[in-house]
mmCIF file of N, CA and C in Angstrom:
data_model
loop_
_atom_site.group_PDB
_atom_site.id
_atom_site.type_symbol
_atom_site.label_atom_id
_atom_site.label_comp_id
_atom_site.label_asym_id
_atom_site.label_seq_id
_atom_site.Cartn_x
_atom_site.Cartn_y
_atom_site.Cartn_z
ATOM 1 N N UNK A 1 -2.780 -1.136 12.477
ATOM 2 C CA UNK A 1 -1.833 -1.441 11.436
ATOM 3 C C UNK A 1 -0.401 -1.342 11.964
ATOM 4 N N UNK A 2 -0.229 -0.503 12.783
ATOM 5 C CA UNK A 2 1.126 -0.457 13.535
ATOM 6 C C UNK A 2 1.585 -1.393 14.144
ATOM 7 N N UNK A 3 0.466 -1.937 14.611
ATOM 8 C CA UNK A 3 0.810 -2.743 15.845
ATOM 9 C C UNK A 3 1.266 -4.246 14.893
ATOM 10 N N UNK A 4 0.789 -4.057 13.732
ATOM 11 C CA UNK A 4 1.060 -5.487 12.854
ATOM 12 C C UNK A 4 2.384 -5.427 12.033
ATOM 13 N N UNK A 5 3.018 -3.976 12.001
ATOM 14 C CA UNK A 5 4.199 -3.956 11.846
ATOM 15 C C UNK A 5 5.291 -4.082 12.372
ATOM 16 N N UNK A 6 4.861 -3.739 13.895
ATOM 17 C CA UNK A 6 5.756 -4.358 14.418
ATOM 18 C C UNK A 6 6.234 -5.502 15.405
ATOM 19 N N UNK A 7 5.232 -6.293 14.968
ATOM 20 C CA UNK A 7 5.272 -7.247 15.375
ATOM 21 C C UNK A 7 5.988 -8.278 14.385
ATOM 22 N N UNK A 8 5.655 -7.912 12.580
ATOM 23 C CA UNK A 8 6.807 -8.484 12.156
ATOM 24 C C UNK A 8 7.956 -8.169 11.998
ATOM 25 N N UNK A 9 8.374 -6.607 12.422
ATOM 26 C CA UNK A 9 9.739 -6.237 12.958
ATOM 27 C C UNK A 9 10.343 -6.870 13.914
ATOM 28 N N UNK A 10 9.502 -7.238 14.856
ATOM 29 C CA UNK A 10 9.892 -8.322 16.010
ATOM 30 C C UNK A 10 10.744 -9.732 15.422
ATOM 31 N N UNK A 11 9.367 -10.076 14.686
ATOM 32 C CA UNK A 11 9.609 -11.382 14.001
ATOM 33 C C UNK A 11 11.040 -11.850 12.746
ATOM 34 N N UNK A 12 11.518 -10.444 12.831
ATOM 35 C CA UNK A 12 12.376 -10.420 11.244
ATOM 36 C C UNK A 12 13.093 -9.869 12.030
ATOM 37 N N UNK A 13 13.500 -9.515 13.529
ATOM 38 C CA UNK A 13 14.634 -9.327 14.156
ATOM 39 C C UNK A 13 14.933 -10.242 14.943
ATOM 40 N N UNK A 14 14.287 -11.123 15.283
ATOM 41 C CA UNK A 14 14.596 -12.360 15.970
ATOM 42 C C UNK A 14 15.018 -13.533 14.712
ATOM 43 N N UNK A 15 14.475 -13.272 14.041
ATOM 44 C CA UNK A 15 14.804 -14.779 12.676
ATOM 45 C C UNK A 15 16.175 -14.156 12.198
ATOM 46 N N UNK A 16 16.917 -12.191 12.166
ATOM 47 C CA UNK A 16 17.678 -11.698 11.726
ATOM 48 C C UNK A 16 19.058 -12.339 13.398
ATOM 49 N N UNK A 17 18.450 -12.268 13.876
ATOM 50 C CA UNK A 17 19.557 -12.434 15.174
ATOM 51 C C UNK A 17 19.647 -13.561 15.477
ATOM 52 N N UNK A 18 19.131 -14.960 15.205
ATOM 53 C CA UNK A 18 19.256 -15.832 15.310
ATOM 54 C C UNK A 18 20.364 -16.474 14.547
ATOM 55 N N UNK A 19 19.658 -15.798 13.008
ATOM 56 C CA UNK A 19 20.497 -16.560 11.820
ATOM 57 C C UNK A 19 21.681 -16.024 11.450
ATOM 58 N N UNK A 20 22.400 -15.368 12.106
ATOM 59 C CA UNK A 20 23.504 -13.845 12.300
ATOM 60 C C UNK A 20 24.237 -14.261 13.759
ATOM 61 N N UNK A 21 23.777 -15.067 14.259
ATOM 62 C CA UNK A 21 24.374 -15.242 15.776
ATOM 63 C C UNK A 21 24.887 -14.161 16.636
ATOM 64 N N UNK A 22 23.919 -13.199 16.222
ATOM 65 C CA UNK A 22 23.871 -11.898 17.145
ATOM 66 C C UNK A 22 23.887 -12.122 18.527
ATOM 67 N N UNK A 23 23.153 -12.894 19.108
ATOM 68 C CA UNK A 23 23.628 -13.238 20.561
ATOM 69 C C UNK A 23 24.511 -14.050 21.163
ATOM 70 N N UNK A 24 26.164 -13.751 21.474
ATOM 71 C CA UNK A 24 26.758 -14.403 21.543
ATOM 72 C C UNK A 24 27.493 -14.164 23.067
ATOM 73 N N UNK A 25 26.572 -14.879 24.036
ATOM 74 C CA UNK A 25 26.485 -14.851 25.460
ATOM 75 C C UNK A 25 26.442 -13.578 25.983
ATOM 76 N N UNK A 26 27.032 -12.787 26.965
ATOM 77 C CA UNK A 26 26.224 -11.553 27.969
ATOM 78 C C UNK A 26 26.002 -10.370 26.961
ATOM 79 N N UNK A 27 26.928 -9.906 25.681
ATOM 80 C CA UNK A 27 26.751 -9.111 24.630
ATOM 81 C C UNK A 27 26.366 -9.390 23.232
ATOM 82 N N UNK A 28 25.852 -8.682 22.683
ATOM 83 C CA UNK A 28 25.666 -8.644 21.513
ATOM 84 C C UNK A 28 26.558 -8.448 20.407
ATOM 85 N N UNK A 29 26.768 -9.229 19.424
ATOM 86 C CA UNK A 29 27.950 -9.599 18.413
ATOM 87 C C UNK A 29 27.763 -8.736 17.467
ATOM 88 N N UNK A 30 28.430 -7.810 17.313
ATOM 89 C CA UNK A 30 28.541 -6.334 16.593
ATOM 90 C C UNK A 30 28.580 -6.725 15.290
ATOM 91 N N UNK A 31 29.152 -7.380 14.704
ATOM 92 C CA UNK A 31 28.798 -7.841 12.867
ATOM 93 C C UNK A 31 27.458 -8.608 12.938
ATOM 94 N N UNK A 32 26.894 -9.232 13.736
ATOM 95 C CA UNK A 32 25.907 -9.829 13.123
ATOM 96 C C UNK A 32 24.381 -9.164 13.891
ATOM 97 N N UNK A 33 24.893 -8.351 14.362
ATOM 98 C CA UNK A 33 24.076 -7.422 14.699
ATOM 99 C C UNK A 33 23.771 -6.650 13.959
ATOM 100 N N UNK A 34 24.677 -5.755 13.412
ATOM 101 C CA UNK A 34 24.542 -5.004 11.842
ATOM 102 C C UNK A 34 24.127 -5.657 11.117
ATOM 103 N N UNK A 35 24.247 -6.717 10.843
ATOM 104 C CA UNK A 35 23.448 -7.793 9.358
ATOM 105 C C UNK A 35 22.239 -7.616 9.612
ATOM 106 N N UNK A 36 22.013 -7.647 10.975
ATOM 107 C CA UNK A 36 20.439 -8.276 11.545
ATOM 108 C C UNK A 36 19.590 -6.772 11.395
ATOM 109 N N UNK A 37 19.950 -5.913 11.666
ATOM 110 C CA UNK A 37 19.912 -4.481 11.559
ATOM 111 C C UNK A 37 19.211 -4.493 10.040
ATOM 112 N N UNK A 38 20.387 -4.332 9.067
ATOM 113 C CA UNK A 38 20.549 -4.044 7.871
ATOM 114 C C UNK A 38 19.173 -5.217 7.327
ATOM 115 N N UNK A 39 18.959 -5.719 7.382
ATOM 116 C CA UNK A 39 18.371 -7.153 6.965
ATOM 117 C C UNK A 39 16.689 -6.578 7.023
ATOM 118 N N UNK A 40 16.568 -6.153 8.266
ATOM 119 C CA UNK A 40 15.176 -5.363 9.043
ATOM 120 C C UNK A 40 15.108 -4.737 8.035
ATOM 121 N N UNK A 41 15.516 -3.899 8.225
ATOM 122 C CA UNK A 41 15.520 -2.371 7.371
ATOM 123 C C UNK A 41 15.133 -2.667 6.254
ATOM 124 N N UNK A 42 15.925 -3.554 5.126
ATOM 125 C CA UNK A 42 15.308 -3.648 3.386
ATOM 126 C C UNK A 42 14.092 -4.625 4.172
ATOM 127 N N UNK A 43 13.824 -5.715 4.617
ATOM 128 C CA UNK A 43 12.814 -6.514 4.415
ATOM 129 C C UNK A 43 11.569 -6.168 5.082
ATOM 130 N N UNK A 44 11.701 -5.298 6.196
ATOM 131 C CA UNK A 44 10.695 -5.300 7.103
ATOM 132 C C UNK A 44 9.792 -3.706 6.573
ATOM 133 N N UNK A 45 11.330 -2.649 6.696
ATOM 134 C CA UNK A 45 10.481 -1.481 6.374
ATOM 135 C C UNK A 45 10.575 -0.883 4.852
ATOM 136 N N UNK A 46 11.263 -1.912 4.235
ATOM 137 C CA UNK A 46 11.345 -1.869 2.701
ATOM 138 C C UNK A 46 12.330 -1.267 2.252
ATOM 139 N N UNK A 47 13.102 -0.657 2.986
ATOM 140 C CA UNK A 47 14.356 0.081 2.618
ATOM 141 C C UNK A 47 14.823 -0.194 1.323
ATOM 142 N N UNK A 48 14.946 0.041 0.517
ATOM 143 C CA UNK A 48 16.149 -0.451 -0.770
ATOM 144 C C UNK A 48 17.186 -0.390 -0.768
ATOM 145 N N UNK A 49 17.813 0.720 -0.400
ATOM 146 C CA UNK A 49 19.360 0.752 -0.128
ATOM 147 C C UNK A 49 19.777 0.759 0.845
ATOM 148 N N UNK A 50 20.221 0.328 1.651
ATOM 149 C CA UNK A 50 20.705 0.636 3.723
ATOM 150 C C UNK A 50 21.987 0.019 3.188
ATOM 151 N N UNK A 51 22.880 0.595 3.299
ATOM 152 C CA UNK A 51 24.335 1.105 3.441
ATOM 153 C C UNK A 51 24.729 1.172 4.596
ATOM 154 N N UNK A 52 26.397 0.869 4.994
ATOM 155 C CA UNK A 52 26.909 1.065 6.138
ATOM 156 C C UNK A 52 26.589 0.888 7.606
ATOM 157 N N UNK A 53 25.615 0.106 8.069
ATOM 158 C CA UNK A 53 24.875 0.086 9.535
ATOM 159 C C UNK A 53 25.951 0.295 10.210
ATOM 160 N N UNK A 54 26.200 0.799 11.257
ATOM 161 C CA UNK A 54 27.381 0.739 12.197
ATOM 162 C C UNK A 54 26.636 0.734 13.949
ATOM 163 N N UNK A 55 26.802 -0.366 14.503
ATOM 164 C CA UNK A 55 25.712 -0.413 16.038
ATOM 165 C C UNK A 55 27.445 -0.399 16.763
ATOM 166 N N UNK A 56 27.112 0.038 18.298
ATOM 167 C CA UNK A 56 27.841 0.075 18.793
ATOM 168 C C UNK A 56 28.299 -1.065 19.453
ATOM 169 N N UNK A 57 29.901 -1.531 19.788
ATOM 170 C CA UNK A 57 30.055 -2.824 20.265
ATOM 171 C C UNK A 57 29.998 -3.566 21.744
ATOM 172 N N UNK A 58 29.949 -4.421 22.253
ATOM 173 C CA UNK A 58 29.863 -4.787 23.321
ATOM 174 C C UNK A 58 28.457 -4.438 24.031
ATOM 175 N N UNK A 59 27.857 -3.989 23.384
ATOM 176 C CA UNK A 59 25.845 -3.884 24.235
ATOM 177 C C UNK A 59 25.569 -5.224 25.049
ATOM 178 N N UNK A 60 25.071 -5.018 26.133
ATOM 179 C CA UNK A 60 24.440 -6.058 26.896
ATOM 180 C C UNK A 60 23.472 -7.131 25.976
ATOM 181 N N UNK A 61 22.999 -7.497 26.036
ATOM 182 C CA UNK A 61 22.031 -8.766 25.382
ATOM 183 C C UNK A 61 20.916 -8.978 26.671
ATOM 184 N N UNK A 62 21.021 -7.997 27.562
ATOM 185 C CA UNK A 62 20.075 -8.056 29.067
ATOM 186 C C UNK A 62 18.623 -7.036 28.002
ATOM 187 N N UNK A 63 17.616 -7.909 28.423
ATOM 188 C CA UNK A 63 16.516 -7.604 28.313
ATOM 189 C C UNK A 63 15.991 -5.850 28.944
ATOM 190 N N UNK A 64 15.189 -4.935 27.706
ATOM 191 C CA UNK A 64 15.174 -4.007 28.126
ATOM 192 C C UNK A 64 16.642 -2.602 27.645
ATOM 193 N N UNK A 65 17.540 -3.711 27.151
ATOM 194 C CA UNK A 65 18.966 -2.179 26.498
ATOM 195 C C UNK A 65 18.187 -2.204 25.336
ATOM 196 N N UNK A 66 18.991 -0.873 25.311
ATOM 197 C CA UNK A 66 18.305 0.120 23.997
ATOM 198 C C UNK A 66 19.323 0.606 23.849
ATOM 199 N N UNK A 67 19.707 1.156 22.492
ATOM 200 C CA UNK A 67 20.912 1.261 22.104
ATOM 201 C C UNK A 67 20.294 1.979 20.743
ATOM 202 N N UNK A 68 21.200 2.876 19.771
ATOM 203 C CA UNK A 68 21.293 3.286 18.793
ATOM 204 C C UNK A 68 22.439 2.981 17.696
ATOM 205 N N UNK A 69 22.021 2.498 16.473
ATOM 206 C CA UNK A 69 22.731 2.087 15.266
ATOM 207 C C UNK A 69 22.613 3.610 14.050
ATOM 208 N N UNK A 70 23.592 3.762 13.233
ATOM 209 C CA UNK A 70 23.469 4.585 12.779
ATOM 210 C C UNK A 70 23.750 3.436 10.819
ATOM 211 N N UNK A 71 23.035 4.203 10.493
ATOM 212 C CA UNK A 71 23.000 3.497 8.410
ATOM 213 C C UNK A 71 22.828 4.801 7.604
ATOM 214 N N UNK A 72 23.025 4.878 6.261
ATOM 215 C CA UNK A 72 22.959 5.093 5.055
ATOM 216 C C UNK A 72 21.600 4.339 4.665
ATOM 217 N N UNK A 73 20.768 5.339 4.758
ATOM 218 C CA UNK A 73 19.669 4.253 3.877
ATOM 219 C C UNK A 73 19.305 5.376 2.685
ATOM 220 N N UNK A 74 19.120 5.099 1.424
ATOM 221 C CA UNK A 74 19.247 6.181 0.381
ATOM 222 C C UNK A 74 19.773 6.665 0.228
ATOM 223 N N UNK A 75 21.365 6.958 0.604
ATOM 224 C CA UNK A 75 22.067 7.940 0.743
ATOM 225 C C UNK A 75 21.724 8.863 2.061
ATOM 226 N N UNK A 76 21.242 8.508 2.842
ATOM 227 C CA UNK A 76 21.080 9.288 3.955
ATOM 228 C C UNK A 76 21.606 9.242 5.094
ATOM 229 N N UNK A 77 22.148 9.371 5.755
ATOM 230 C CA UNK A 77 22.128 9.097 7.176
ATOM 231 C C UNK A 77 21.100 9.250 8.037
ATOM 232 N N UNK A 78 21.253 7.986 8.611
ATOM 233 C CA UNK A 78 20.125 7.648 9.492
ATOM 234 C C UNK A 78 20.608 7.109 10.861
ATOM 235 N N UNK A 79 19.252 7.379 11.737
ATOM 236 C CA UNK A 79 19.739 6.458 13.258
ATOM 237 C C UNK A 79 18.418 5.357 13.464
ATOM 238 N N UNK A 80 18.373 4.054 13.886
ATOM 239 C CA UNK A 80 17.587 3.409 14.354
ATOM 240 C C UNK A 80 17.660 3.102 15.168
ATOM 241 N N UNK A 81 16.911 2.753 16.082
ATOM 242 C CA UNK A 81 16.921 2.301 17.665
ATOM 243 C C UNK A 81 16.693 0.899 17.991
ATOM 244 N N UNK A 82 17.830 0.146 18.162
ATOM 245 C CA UNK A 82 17.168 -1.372 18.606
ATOM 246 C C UNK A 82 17.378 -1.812 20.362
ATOM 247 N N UNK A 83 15.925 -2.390 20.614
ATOM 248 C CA UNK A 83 15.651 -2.791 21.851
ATOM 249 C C UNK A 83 15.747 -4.198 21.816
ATOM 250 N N UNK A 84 16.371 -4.822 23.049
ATOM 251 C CA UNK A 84 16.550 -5.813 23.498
ATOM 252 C C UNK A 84 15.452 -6.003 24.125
ATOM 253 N N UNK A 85 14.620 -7.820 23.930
ATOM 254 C CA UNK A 85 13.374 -8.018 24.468
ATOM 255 C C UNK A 85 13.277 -8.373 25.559
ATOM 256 N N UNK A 86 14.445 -9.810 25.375
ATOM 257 C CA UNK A 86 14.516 -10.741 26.036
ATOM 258 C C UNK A 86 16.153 -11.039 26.448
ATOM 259 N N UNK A 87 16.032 -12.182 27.207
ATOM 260 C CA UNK A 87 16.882 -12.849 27.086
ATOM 261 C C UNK A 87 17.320 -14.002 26.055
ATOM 262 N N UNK A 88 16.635 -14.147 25.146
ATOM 263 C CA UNK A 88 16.333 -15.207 23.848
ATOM 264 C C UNK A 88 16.902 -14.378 22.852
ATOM 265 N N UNK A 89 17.345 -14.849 21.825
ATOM 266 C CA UNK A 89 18.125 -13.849 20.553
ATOM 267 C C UNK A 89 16.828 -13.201 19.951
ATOM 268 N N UNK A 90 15.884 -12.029 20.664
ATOM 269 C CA UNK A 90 14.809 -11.022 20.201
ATOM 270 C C UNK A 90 15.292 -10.291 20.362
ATOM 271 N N UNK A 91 14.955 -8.900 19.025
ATOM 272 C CA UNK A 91 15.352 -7.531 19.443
ATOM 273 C C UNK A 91 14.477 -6.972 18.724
ATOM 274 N N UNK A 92 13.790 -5.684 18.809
ATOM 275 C CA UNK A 92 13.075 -5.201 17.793
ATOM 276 C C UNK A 92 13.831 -3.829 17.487
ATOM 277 N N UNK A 93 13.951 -3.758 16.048
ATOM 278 C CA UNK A 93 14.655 -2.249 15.387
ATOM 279 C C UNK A 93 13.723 -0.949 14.726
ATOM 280 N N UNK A 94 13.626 -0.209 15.176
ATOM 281 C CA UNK A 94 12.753 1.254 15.055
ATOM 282 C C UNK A 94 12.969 1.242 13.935
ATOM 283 N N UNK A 95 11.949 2.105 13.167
ATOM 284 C CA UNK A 95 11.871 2.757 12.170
ATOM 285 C C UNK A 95 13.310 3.972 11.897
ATOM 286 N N UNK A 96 13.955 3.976 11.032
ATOM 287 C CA UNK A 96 15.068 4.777 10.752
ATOM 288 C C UNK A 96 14.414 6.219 10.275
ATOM 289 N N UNK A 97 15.317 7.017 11.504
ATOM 290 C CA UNK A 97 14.854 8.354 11.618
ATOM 291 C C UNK A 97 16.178 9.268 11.027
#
């Protein structure tokens, strides 16, 4: 069952980074990265409220970075972890811890 979640985490971070133009040549585009983020989060892991995403700017877009975003989801603060797949606008975003 895991493995089917995240594979449409995959799928809903690549359709989120595509349609967000998160990859915008050697780095990753810090507003539409957060969209793409934020987007995961309510649709993929159901979040209802995700508030504030804030990812850090200028990240490589090189296959393999990993990086940490921090959100408000419920009123909470949270951190999620998004990995870079590829070189193609894929990223997959962790479960918010």
């Amino acid at each position: 069952m895991l493995g089917g979640i995240a594979v449409v985490v995959v799928i809903a971070g690549l359709g989120a980074a595509w349609a967000f133009g998160a990859f915008g040549g050697d780095t990753l585009e810090q507003n539409s990265l957060q969209d793409g983020v934020s987007r995961v989060l309510s649709e993929s892991y159901g979040e209802p409220d995700v508030q504030h995403v804030e990812c850090p700017s200028g990240r490589s877009a090189t296959n393999g970075t990993t990086f940490d975003c921090t959100a408000q989801v419920g009123g909470q603060a949270k951190t999620v972890t998004v990995r870079v797949l590829n070189d193609k606008p894929e990223y997959s975003v962790g479960a918010p811890h």
